[in-house]
Coordinates of C-alpha atoms in Angstrom, one line a residue:
M1 CA -31.7 12.9 4.0
S2 CA -30.9 13.6 0.4
F3 CA -28.3 15.6 -1.4
N4 CA -28.2 16.9 -5.0
V5 CA -24.8 15.7 -6.3
P6 CA -23.4 15.4 -9.8
Y7 CA -23.1 11.8 -10.8
N8 CA -19.4 12.0 -11.5
T9 CA -18.6 13.4 -8.1
I10 CA -20.0 10.3 -6.3
R11 CA -16.8 8.3 -6.1
S12 CA -15.4 8.2 -2.6
V13 CA -17.6 8.8 0.4
V14 CA -17.2 7.5 3.9
L15 CA -19.8 8.7 6.5
C16 CA -21.2 7.3 9.7
S17 CA -25.0 7.1 9.4
S18 CA -27.7 4.6 9.3
S19 CA -28.7 5.7 5.8
L20 CA -27.8 8.3 3.2
L21 CA -29.3 9.0 -0.2
L22 CA -27.6 10.9 -3.0
R23 CA -29.7 12.4 -5.8
S24 CA -28.3 13.0 -9.3
P25 CA -29.4 16.4 -10.6
T26 CA -29.2 15.2 -14.2
N27 CA -31.6 12.3 -14.1
N28 CA -33.0 12.4 -10.6
N29 CA -31.7 9.0 -9.8
R30 CA -31.0 8.2 -6.2
Y31 CA -28.0 6.3 -5.0
E32 CA -28.2 4.6 -1.6
L33 CA -25.1 4.1 0.4
G34 CA -24.7 0.5 1.7
T35 CA -23.8 0.1 5.4
M36 CA -21.6 -2.1 7.4
G37 CA -23.3 -2.1 10.8
N38 CA -24.0 1.6 11.3
C39 CA -20.9 2.7 9.4
I40 CA -20.7 3.2 5.7
A41 CA -17.4 1.8 4.7
G42 CA -17.1 -0.5 1.7
K43 CA -18.0 -3.8 0.1
R44 CA -16.4 -6.7 1.9
R45 CA -15.1 -9.5 -0.2
T46 CA -13.8 -12.7 1.3
H47 CA -10.1 -13.1 0.4
G48 CA -8.0 -15.8 2.0
G49 CA -10.6 -16.4 4.7
Y50 CA -11.0 -12.8 5.8
D51 CA -13.0 -9.9 4.4
A52 CA -11.0 -7.2 2.7
F53 CA -12.2 -3.6 2.8
M54 CA -12.7 -2.8 -0.9
P55 CA -13.2 0.4 -2.8
T56 CA -16.1 0.1 -5.3
N57 CA -17.5 2.4 -8.0
V58 CA -20.9 4.0 -8.4
N59 CA -22.2 0.9 -10.1
G60 CA -21.4 -1.4 -7.2
E61 CA -18.4 -2.8 -9.1
A62 CA -15.2 -3.8 -7.3
D63 CA -11.7 -3.8 -8.9
G64 CA -13.3 -3.2 -12.3
Q65 CA -15.6 -6.3 -12.1
R66 CA -19.3 -6.4 -11.4
L67 CA -20.4 -8.3 -8.4
P68 CA -23.3 -10.6 -9.3
G69 CA -26.5 -9.7 -7.5
R70 CA -24.9 -6.8 -5.7
G71 CA -25.1 -4.0 -8.3
M72 CA -28.6 -2.8 -7.6
G73 CA -30.4 -2.2 -4.4
K74 CA -34.1 -2.2 -3.6
K75 CA -36.4 -0.5 -6.0
G76 CA -33.7 -0.3 -8.7
R77 CA -31.5 2.1 -6.8
G78 CA -27.8 1.7 -7.6
T79 CA -25.7 0.8 -4.6
L80 CA -22.8 3.0 -3.7
Q81 CA -20.3 1.4 -1.3
S82 CA -16.9 3.0 -1.5
M83 CA -13.9 3.5 0.7
I84 CA -11.9 6.7 0.5
R85 CA -8.8 6.3 -1.5
V86 CA -5.8 8.7 -1.7
G87 CA -5.8 10.2 -5.1
S88 CA -9.5 9.9 -5.6
L89 CA -12.1 12.6 -4.9
V90 CA -12.6 13.5 -1.3
F91 CA -16.2 14.5 -1.1
K92 CA -18.2 16.1 1.6
A93 CA -21.8 16.4 0.7
E94 CA -23.7 19.5 2.0
P95 CA -27.5 19.7 2.0
F96 CA -28.8 22.5 -0.2
G97 CA -30.6 23.9 2.8
T98 CA -27.2 25.1 4.1
H99 CA -26.9 27.6 1.2
A100 CA -30.3 27.8 -0.4
G101 CA -32.7 28.8 2.3
S102 CA -35.4 26.4 3.3
R103 CA -36.0 24.9 -0.2
S104 CA -36.4 21.2 -0.4
P105 CA -34.1 19.0 -2.6
D106 CA -36.9 18.7 -5.2
E107 CA -36.9 22.5 -5.8
T108 CA -33.5 22.4 -7.4
T109 CA -32.7 25.4 -9.6
Q110 CA -30.2 25.9 -12.5
G111 CA -28.1 27.9 -10.1
D112 CA -27.9 24.9 -7.8
I113 CA -26.8 22.7 -10.6
D114 CA -24.1 25.3 -11.7
N115 CA -22.9 25.5 -8.1
A116 CA -22.6 21.7 -7.9
T117 CA -20.8 21.7 -11.2
E118 CA -18.3 24.2 -9.9
K119 CA -17.8 22.1 -6.8
R120 CA -17.2 19.1 -9.0
T121 CA -14.6 20.9 -11.0
K122 CA -12.8 21.8 -7.8
L123 CA -13.1 18.3 -6.5
E124 CA -11.6 16.9 -9.7
Q125 CA -8.6 19.2 -9.3
H126 CA -8.1 18.2 -5.7
K127 CA -5.7 15.4 -4.8
A128 CA -5.6 14.0 -1.3
S129 CA -2.4 14.9 0.4
T130 CA -2.3 12.6 3.4
Y131 CA -3.6 9.2 4.5
D132 CA -5.5 10.5 7.5
H133 CA -8.9 9.5 6.0
V134 CA -7.6 5.9 5.5
H135 CA -6.8 5.8 9.2
Q136 CA -10.3 6.8 10.1
I137 CA -11.9 4.2 7.8
V138 CA -9.7 1.4 9.1
N139 CA -10.5 2.2 12.8
I140 CA -14.2 2.1 11.9
G141 CA -13.9 -0.9 9.6
I142 CA -12.1 -3.1 12.1
E143 CA -14.8 -2.5 14.8
C144 CA -17.6 -3.1 12.3
Y145 CA -15.9 -6.2 11.0
H146 CA -15.7 -7.8 14.4
R147 CA -19.3 -6.8 15.1
N148 CA -20.5 -8.4 11.9
S149 CA -18.3 -11.5 12.2
S150 CA -19.8 -12.1 15.7
S151 CA -23.4 -11.5 14.4
G152 CA -25.8 -13.8 16.2
K153 CA -23.4 -14.3 19.1
D154 CA -23.4 -12.5 22.4
E155 CA -21.7 -9.2 23.1
C156 CA -18.9 -11.1 24.9
A157 CA -18.0 -12.9 21.7
T158 CA -17.9 -9.6 19.8
E159 CA -15.7 -8.0 22.4
N160 CA -13.3 -11.0 22.5
A161 CA -12.9 -10.8 18.7
K162 CA -12.1 -7.1 18.9
Q163 CA -9.7 -7.7 21.8
L164 CA -7.6 -9.9 19.4
S165 CA -7.0 -7.1 17.0
G166 CA -3.2 -6.6 16.7
K167 CA -2.6 -9.2 19.4
V168 CA -2.3 -12.3 17.3
G169 CA 0.9 -14.3 17.7
L170 CA 3.0 -15.7 14.8
I171 CA 4.0 -19.4 14.9
N172 CA 7.7 -20.1 14.9
M173 CA 8.3 -22.4 11.9
G174 CA 11.8 -23.3 13.0
N175 CA 14.1 -20.4 14.1
T176 CA 11.9 -17.8 12.4
C177 CA 11.6 -15.7 15.5
F178 CA 13.7 -13.0 13.7
M179 CA 11.0 -12.7 11.1
N180 CA 8.1 -12.8 13.6
S181 CA 9.7 -10.0 15.7
S182 CA 10.1 -7.7 12.7
L183 CA 6.6 -8.4 11.4
Q184 CA 5.0 -7.6 14.7
C185 CA 6.8 -4.2 14.8
L186 CA 5.6 -3.5 11.2
S187 CA 2.1 -4.6 12.0
N188 CA 1.9 -2.1 14.8
T189 CA 3.2 0.6 12.5
I190 CA -0.3 2.1 12.2
P191 CA 0.0 4.1 9.0
L192 CA 1.4 1.0 7.2
T193 CA -1.4 -1.3 8.5
D194 CA -3.9 1.4 7.5
Y195 CA -2.6 1.4 4.0
F196 CA -2.9 -2.4 3.5
L197 CA -6.3 -2.7 5.2
G198 CA -8.0 0.5 4.0
Y199 CA -6.4 1.6 0.8
D200 CA -6.6 0.3 -2.7
Y201 CA -2.9 -0.7 -2.7
R202 CA -3.5 -3.1 -5.6
S203 CA -4.0 -0.1 -7.9
E204 CA -0.4 0.9 -7.1
I205 CA 1.3 -2.4 -7.8
N206 CA 4.0 -1.9 -10.4
H207 CA 3.8 -4.8 -12.7
E208 CA 6.6 -3.5 -14.9
N209 CA 9.3 -3.3 -12.2
F210 CA 11.7 -6.2 -12.5
L211 CA 13.3 -5.1 -9.2
G212 CA 10.2 -6.1 -7.3
T213 CA 7.9 -9.2 -7.3
R214 CA 5.1 -7.5 -9.3
G215 CA 3.0 -7.4 -6.3
A216 CA 3.4 -10.9 -4.9
L217 CA 5.3 -9.9 -1.8
S218 CA 3.1 -6.9 -1.0
T219 CA -0.1 -8.9 -1.5
S220 CA 1.2 -11.6 0.9
F221 CA 2.2 -9.0 3.4
A222 CA -1.3 -7.5 3.2
E223 CA -2.8 -10.9 3.8
L224 CA -0.6 -11.3 6.8
I225 CA -1.8 -8.0 8.2
K226 CA -5.5 -9.0 7.7
H227 CA -4.9 -12.1 9.9
L228 CA -3.2 -10.1 12.6
W229 CA -6.0 -7.5 12.8
L230 CA -9.1 -9.3 11.6
G231 CA -8.3 -12.8 12.6
S232 CA -10.3 -14.8 15.1
E233 CA -7.4 -17.2 16.1
R234 CA -4.8 -16.3 18.7
C235 CA -1.9 -17.2 16.4
Y236 CA -1.2 -17.5 12.7
R237 CA 1.4 -19.4 10.6
P238 CA 3.0 -17.0 8.1
E239 CA 4.1 -19.7 5.7
D240 CA 2.8 -18.1 2.5
F241 CA 4.4 -14.8 3.4
K242 CA 7.8 -16.5 4.0
T243 CA 7.5 -18.3 0.6
K244 CA 7.0 -15.0 -1.2
L245 CA 9.8 -13.4 0.8
E246 CA 12.2 -16.2 -0.1
Q247 CA 11.4 -15.7 -3.8
F248 CA 12.4 -12.1 -3.5
A249 CA 15.4 -12.6 -1.1
P250 CA 16.7 -16.1 -1.5
Q251 CA 19.0 -15.7 1.5
F252 CA 16.0 -16.2 3.8
R253 CA 15.3 -19.7 2.5
G254 CA 15.2 -22.5 5.0
Y255 CA 14.6 -22.2 8.7
E256 CA 17.9 -21.1 10.1
Q257 CA 18.2 -18.1 12.4
Q258 CA 18.7 -14.9 10.5
D259 CA 19.1 -11.2 11.3
A260 CA 15.8 -9.3 12.1
H261 CA 17.2 -6.0 10.8
E262 CA 18.4 -7.6 7.6
L263 CA 14.9 -9.0 7.0
L264 CA 13.3 -5.7 7.8
A265 CA 15.5 -3.9 5.2
F266 CA 14.9 -6.4 2.4
L267 CA 11.1 -6.5 3.1
L268 CA 10.7 -2.7 3.1
D269 CA 12.8 -2.5 -0.1
G270 CA 10.7 -5.2 -1.7
I271 CA 7.4 -3.5 -0.8
H272 CA 8.8 -0.2 -2.2
E273 CA 9.7 -1.8 -5.5
D274 CA 6.3 -3.6 -5.7
L275 CA 4.4 -0.3 -5.1
N276 CA 6.7 2.2 -6.7
R277 CA 4.4 4.6 -8.5
V278 CA 7.1 5.4 -11.0
K279 CA 6.7 3.2 -14.0
K280 CA 9.6 4.4 -16.1
R281 CA 12.6 5.7 -14.2
P282 CA 14.5 8.5 -15.9
Y283 CA 18.3 8.8 -15.8
I284 CA 19.3 11.5 -13.3
E285 CA 22.8 12.8 -13.2
E286 CA 24.1 13.5 -9.7
K287 CA 25.0 17.0 -8.9
D288 CA 28.1 17.8 -6.9
C289 CA 27.4 20.4 -4.3
D290 CA 29.9 22.6 -2.4
G291 CA 28.0 23.4 0.8
T292 CA 27.1 27.0 -0.1
N293 CA 23.4 26.4 -0.7
D294 CA 22.5 23.3 1.3
E295 CA 18.8 24.1 1.7
G296 CA 18.3 24.5 -2.0
D297 CA 20.5 21.7 -3.0
S298 CA 18.7 19.3 -0.6
I299 CA 15.4 20.2 -2.1
L300 CA 16.6 19.6 -5.6
A301 CA 18.1 16.2 -4.6
W302 CA 14.8 15.2 -3.1
S303 CA 13.0 16.3 -6.3
N304 CA 15.4 14.2 -8.4
Y305 CA 14.9 11.2 -6.0
L306 CA 11.1 11.4 -6.4
L307 CA 11.5 11.2 -10.2
R308 CA 12.6 7.6 -9.7
N309 CA 11.1 6.6 -6.4
R310 CA 7.6 7.3 -5.1
S311 CA 5.8 4.7 -2.9
I312 CA 4.2 4.4 0.5
I313 CA 7.6 3.4 1.8
V314 CA 9.1 6.7 0.6
D315 CA 6.1 8.6 2.1
M316 CA 6.4 6.9 5.5
F317 CA 10.0 5.8 6.2
Q318 CA 12.4 7.8 4.2
G319 CA 14.4 10.8 5.2
Q320 CA 17.5 12.6 4.0
L321 CA 21.1 12.7 5.2
R322 CA 23.8 15.3 4.4
N323 CA 27.1 13.7 3.5
T324 CA 30.1 16.1 3.5
M325 CA 33.6 15.1 2.3
T326 CA 36.4 17.6 2.8
C327 CA 39.9 17.4 1.4
R328 CA 42.7 17.0 4.0
N329 CA 45.6 16.6 1.5
R330 CA 48.7 16.9 3.7
A331 CA 50.6 18.3 0.7
K332 CA 48.5 21.5 0.8
V333 CA 47.7 23.9 3.6
S334 CA 44.4 25.9 3.6
T335 CA 44.3 29.6 4.5
D336 CA 43.0 28.7 8.0
G337 CA 46.1 26.6 8.6
T338 CA 44.4 23.1 8.2
F339 CA 45.6 20.5 5.7
G340 CA 43.8 20.3 2.4
C341 CA 43.1 22.2 -0.8
G342 CA 39.8 23.5 0.6
H343 CA 37.6 21.5 -1.7
C344 CA 34.3 20.3 -0.1
N345 CA 31.8 17.9 -1.7
V346 CA 28.3 17.6 -0.3
K347 CA 25.6 15.1 -1.2
F348 CA 22.1 14.6 0.1
D349 CA 21.2 10.9 0.3
P350 CA 17.9 9.3 1.2
F351 CA 17.7 6.8 4.1
M352 CA 15.1 4.3 5.3
Y353 CA 16.6 3.6 8.7
L354 CA 19.6 4.7 10.8
S355 CA 22.2 2.1 11.8
L356 CA 23.9 3.5 14.8
P357 CA 27.2 2.3 16.3
I358 CA 27.7 1.5 20.0
S359 CA 30.9 2.3 21.8
S360 CA 31.9 1.8 25.4
N361 CA 30.9 5.4 26.1
C362 CA 27.4 5.1 24.8
R363 CA 24.7 5.1 27.5
T364 CA 21.7 6.5 25.6
L365 CA 20.3 6.6 22.1
D366 CA 21.4 10.2 21.8
D367 CA 25.0 9.1 22.5
C368 CA 24.8 6.6 19.6
L369 CA 23.4 9.3 17.4
Q370 CA 26.2 11.7 18.3
L371 CA 28.8 9.0 17.5
Y372 CA 27.1 8.3 14.2
C373 CA 27.3 12.0 13.3
E374 CA 30.9 12.5 14.4
E375 CA 33.5 13.5 11.8
E376 CA 35.8 10.7 10.8
L377 CA 39.2 10.7 9.0
L378 CA 39.6 8.6 5.9
D379 CA 43.1 7.5 5.3
G380 CA 45.1 4.5 4.1
D381 CA 43.0 2.3 1.9
E382 CA 40.0 4.5 2.5
K383 CA 41.5 7.7 0.9
W384 CA 39.1 9.8 -1.1
Y385 CA 39.6 11.0 -4.6
C386 CA 39.7 14.8 -4.6
P387 CA 38.7 16.3 -8.0
K388 CA 40.6 19.5 -7.3
C389 CA 43.8 17.7 -6.3
E390 CA 43.2 15.0 -8.9
S391 CA 44.5 12.3 -6.6
H392 CA 43.4 10.1 -3.7
V393 CA 44.0 12.0 -0.5
E394 CA 43.1 11.9 3.2
A395 CA 39.7 13.4 3.8
T396 CA 37.2 13.9 6.5
K397 CA 33.7 12.5 6.3
K398 CA 30.7 14.0 8.2
I399 CA 27.2 12.7 8.2
D400 CA 24.3 14.9 9.4
L401 CA 20.6 14.3 9.9
W402 CA 19.0 16.6 7.4
M403 CA 15.4 15.6 7.0
L404 CA 13.7 13.1 9.3
P405 CA 10.7 10.8 8.2
P406 CA 7.3 10.4 9.9
I407 CA 8.3 6.9 10.9
L408 CA 11.9 6.7 12.2
I409 CA 13.5 3.2 12.5
I410 CA 16.7 3.0 14.6
H411 CA 18.9 0.0 14.2
L412 CA 21.5 -0.5 17.0
K413 CA 24.6 -2.2 15.6
R414 CA 25.0 -4.9 18.3
F415 CA 26.7 -7.4 16.1
K416 CA 30.3 -6.9 15.0
F417 CA 33.1 -8.8 13.3
S418 CA 36.6 -9.0 14.5
S419 CA 39.7 -8.8 12.2
T420 CA 39.6 -12.6 12.0
G421 CA 36.0 -12.7 11.0
Q422 CA 34.7 -13.8 14.3
R423 CA 31.1 -12.4 15.0
S424 CA 30.2 -11.2 18.5
K425 CA 27.5 -9.2 20.2
I426 CA 27.6 -5.9 22.1
D427 CA 25.4 -6.3 25.2
T428 CA 25.8 -2.7 26.4
P429 CA 22.5 -1.4 27.9
I430 CA 21.2 1.6 25.9
G431 CA 18.7 4.1 27.3
Y432 CA 16.0 5.3 24.9
S433 CA 13.0 7.6 25.2
L434 CA 9.5 6.4 25.1
N435 CA 7.9 9.8 24.7
D436 CA 8.9 13.3 23.5
W437 CA 12.3 12.2 22.0
D438 CA 13.4 15.6 20.7
L439 CA 16.0 15.5 17.8
S440 CA 15.9 19.2 17.0
N441 CA 19.5 19.6 18.2
L442 CA 20.8 17.0 15.7
K443 CA 18.6 17.9 12.7
K444 CA 20.6 20.4 10.7
S445 CA 18.0 21.6 8.2
S446 CA 15.9 24.6 9.2
G447 CA 12.9 23.3 7.2
G448 CA 10.4 20.5 7.8
S449 CA 8.3 19.3 10.7
Y450 CA 9.6 19.5 14.3
P451 CA 11.4 16.2 15.0
L452 CA 9.5 15.0 18.1
Y453 CA 9.1 11.3 18.3
E454 CA 7.2 8.7 20.3
L455 CA 8.2 5.0 20.6
Y456 CA 5.6 2.4 19.5
A457 CA 7.6 -0.8 18.9
V458 CA 10.9 -2.5 19.8
S459 CA 12.5 -5.6 18.3
H460 CA 14.6 -7.3 20.9
H461 CA 17.5 -9.8 20.7
R462 CA 18.3 -11.8 23.8
G463 CA 21.2 -14.2 24.2
N464 CA 24.4 -14.5 22.2
V465 CA 25.3 -14.8 18.5
G466 CA 24.9 -18.6 18.4
F467 CA 21.9 -19.1 20.7
G468 CA 19.8 -15.9 20.6
H469 CA 16.1 -15.3 20.4
Y470 CA 14.1 -12.4 19.0
T471 CA 10.9 -11.0 20.6
A472 CA 9.1 -7.7 20.2
H473 CA 7.2 -5.1 22.3
A474 CA 4.5 -3.0 20.7
K475 CA 1.9 -0.5 21.6
N476 CA -1.7 -1.4 20.6
R477 CA -3.6 1.2 18.6
F478 CA -6.9 0.7 20.4
D479 CA -6.1 0.3 24.1
G480 CA -2.8 2.1 24.1
K481 CA -1.2 -0.7 26.2
W482 CA 2.2 -2.4 25.5
Y483 CA 2.3 -6.1 24.6
D484 CA 5.1 -8.7 24.6
F485 CA 5.2 -10.7 21.3
N486 CA 7.1 -13.9 21.7
D487 CA 6.3 -15.9 18.6
S488 CA 2.8 -17.4 19.1
H489 CA 2.5 -16.0 22.6
V490 CA 1.2 -12.5 23.3
I491 CA 1.0 -11.2 26.8
D492 CA 0.7 -7.8 28.6
A493 CA 4.0 -6.0 28.9
F494 CA 5.1 -3.8 31.7
K495 CA 6.0 -0.3 30.4
E496 CA 8.4 0.0 33.3
N497 CA 10.6 -2.6 31.7
L498 CA 11.1 -0.4 28.6
G499 CA 13.5 2.4 28.1
Y500 CA 16.8 0.9 29.2
D501 CA 18.0 -2.6 28.4
P502 CA 20.8 -4.6 26.6
S503 CA 18.4 -6.4 24.2
A504 CA 16.9 -3.5 22.3
Y505 CA 17.9 -4.0 18.6
C506 CA 15.5 -2.1 16.4
L507 CA 13.4 0.8 17.7
F508 CA 10.4 2.2 15.9
Y509 CA 9.3 5.8 16.4
N510 CA 6.3 7.9 15.3
R511 CA 6.8 11.6 14.7
V512 CA 4.3 13.5 16.8
E513 CA 2.7 16.5 15.2
R514 CA 0.3 18.6 17.3
I515 CA -2.7 19.9 15.4
S516 CA -5.3 22.4 16.5
N517 CA -8.9 22.1 15.2
A518 CA -11.6 24.8 14.9
N519 CA -12.6 24.3 18.5
G520 CA -9.1 25.0 19.7
D521 CA -8.5 21.4 20.8
V522 CA -5.0 20.1 20.3
R523 CA -4.4 16.5 19.2
T524 CA -1.2 14.6 18.3
N525 CA -1.0 12.7 15.1
T526 CA 1.5 11.1 12.8
I527 CA 0.9 12.7 9.4
I528 CA 2.1 10.8 6.3
R529 CA 2.3 13.2 3.4
R530 CA 2.0 11.6 -0.1
Q531 CA 5.2 12.5 -2.0
S532 CA 4.7 13.7 -5.5
T533 CA 6.7 15.5 -8.1
N534 CA 4.0 18.1 -8.6
R535 CA 3.1 18.7 -4.9
P536 CA 6.3 20.3 -3.4
E537 CA 4.3 21.8 -0.6
L538 CA 4.0 18.3 0.8
W539 CA 7.8 17.5 0.7
P540 CA 9.4 17.2 4.1
H541 CA 11.6 20.3 3.4
L542 CA 8.9 22.7 2.4
Q543 CA 5.3 21.9 3.5
R544 CA 2.8 24.4 2.2
S545 CA 4.2 27.5 3.6
K546 CA 7.5 27.2 1.8
V547 CA 6.5 26.4 -1.7
N548 CA 8.0 29.7 -3.0
E549 CA 11.4 28.6 -1.6
W550 CA 11.2 25.6 -3.9
K551 CA 10.4 27.6 -6.9
S552 CA 13.3 29.9 -6.3
V553 CA 15.8 27.1 -6.5
R554 CA 14.5 25.8 -9.8
S555 CA 16.3 26.8 -13.0
D556 CA 14.7 29.4 -15.2
N557 CA 13.9 26.9 -17.9
F558 CA 11.8 24.7 -15.6
V559 CA 8.2 24.4 -16.8
W560 CA 5.6 23.6 -14.2
K561 CA 3.1 21.2 -15.8
E562 CA -0.4 21.4 -14.5
G563 CA -1.5 18.0 -13.3
D564 CA 2.0 16.6 -13.8
D565 CA 2.3 13.1 -12.2
Q566 CA -1.4 13.3 -11.4
G567 CA -0.7 13.5 -7.7
S568 CA 1.1 10.1 -7.6

C-alpha cells in the first residue's frame, strides 16, 4: 500500500501494519516504515541495559545523530521509524483512492499535489493538544518490546516477561522504603510513565534553569521507569536515581527513614524545573482581586502562571485554589453588622497536591476536605495586614477548590508536632472512594472538566513515628488488578482491603472523562491537556468551548500573536 505524501510532512507516523510505503510526490522516492514485530513504533536504542523508544527523523537519524548502517533500507529506500511526539505533526495518511476515484498512485495529478500541499500547510499549523497518542504507542511498544526481547524463546517466556511490566520491586537500600513507596505510586501514574517511555522528553530538558538539575534527575527517573516496565528482573536497585535525587535535595542523603510525601514533593518539583518549557521567566506582578470577577481573575492568574511555568508536571498534577482573606477589624463594623472594614482580598494560587488535616471528627476523605476548606480566624501573631485599614487586624481565611488537575494527589497529614516539638502520628482510619469520587460539591468554579475521580495508587505508612514502614498499593495498567508493593516484594492485593484504613498516607486519583466516539461507544479516559500560553482552549478553566470567555477578560491592548509559544 502506497501513499503520495509531501516529504516534509513525513515526520511522525505510528500505525499497526506489517508494511507501509510512503511515496514523495516531488521525486517519487519511497520511504519504508520499519517495524517492531507487527507494530510500527520507533528505533530502539540500548540505553542503560534496556531499549528506549526513540523518535527518529526521515533520514533514520535519532536525536540529531545518524545511526551507522541504519539510515537506508533495502534497495536504497530511506528508513522512516518515528514515534509520535507532542508538538510534532500528527499525520494520518489517506490513499488517493479515497478522494480520487480508482486512480492508482502512479497517476498523480497536479491537483493531487496541490491538495497534499494544502494538507501539509494545515498539518504544520496543527499542534498536538493531548498526550493520548503517546499512551497508545507505549501500550503497543511495551508489548512489542517483550515479544522481541523473548525472541527465540517459547511463548511462556514472552508472557512471563510481559507479566513483569509494572510489577518489579525496588530494593530497600537501608530505610529507603519511603522512597520506594512513592516511586511505585508514580510509576503507576500512567500518563507520567507514558511521557518518559514514549515521548521525546529529552527535547524539553531545560539546560538553562539553575533551579533544576539540567536534566540529571529527570533522566535518572526515566531510566528507573524503564526498569520497572521493561525489565526482566523481579526487583531493581534504584541507586543511581537516589544519587541524582540527593544532588538536587541534599536532605535525602544517607539511608535514614524519611517522609514519603516530602520526597514526592521534592521529586515532582525537580522534574518540573528540569522540564520547564519556559527558558526565560518574565517578571509578573501579582494582581489583587476583590472577589467581584472570580472566573475572569482565575483565568488571568493561570495565564500569568503559565508565562513562567509550563511542564508535564503542570499539565498533569497542578490545579488552582481560591484564597480569600476578609478583614475582621474589631474597631470597625460593616453594614451587615459583622466586624471589619469590608475589604476582601482574593488570590488564585496553583497547587500540586492537597495536604488535608485530620481531626477527631473526620471519618472520610470528604470530611478532611471539608475541614481543609473551612473558614479560619487569624488573630494574635497571625493577624493580617489590611491595606484599607492600613494595619494588622484580625481576619478570616478561606480556601476553596477552584480548578482540579487530571491527576489529583491527596496527602493526609498524619504526622503532627506538639507545642514542645514532639512528633506523633494520627492513626485515625479514613474512608476513601476507589471509584466515582465526585468533588463537584466542593469545586467552586463553574468551568473546567467534571471532577470525577478514580483511585489508582496509595502510599501507606504503618507503625509509629520511630518504627514505621512504607508500602504501596497500585492498580496495574494491563490487567487492572491491584498489587501490594513492599520494597522488593510484589504480590497480589485484595481490593477489599482498600477504602478504609489507618495507614493510607498519600492517595493518587485519575480524573475520569467519558468520551463518545463516532460509533456511539463511551469510554473513560484521563486526558492530559498540554498547557500553553497560546492555546487557552486547553486550559482547565475554558476548554475549547469557552475560548471567547478568555478573550473577554483580556485587556484591550492585548495582542494575540499567531504561533506564540509554538504550542509549548
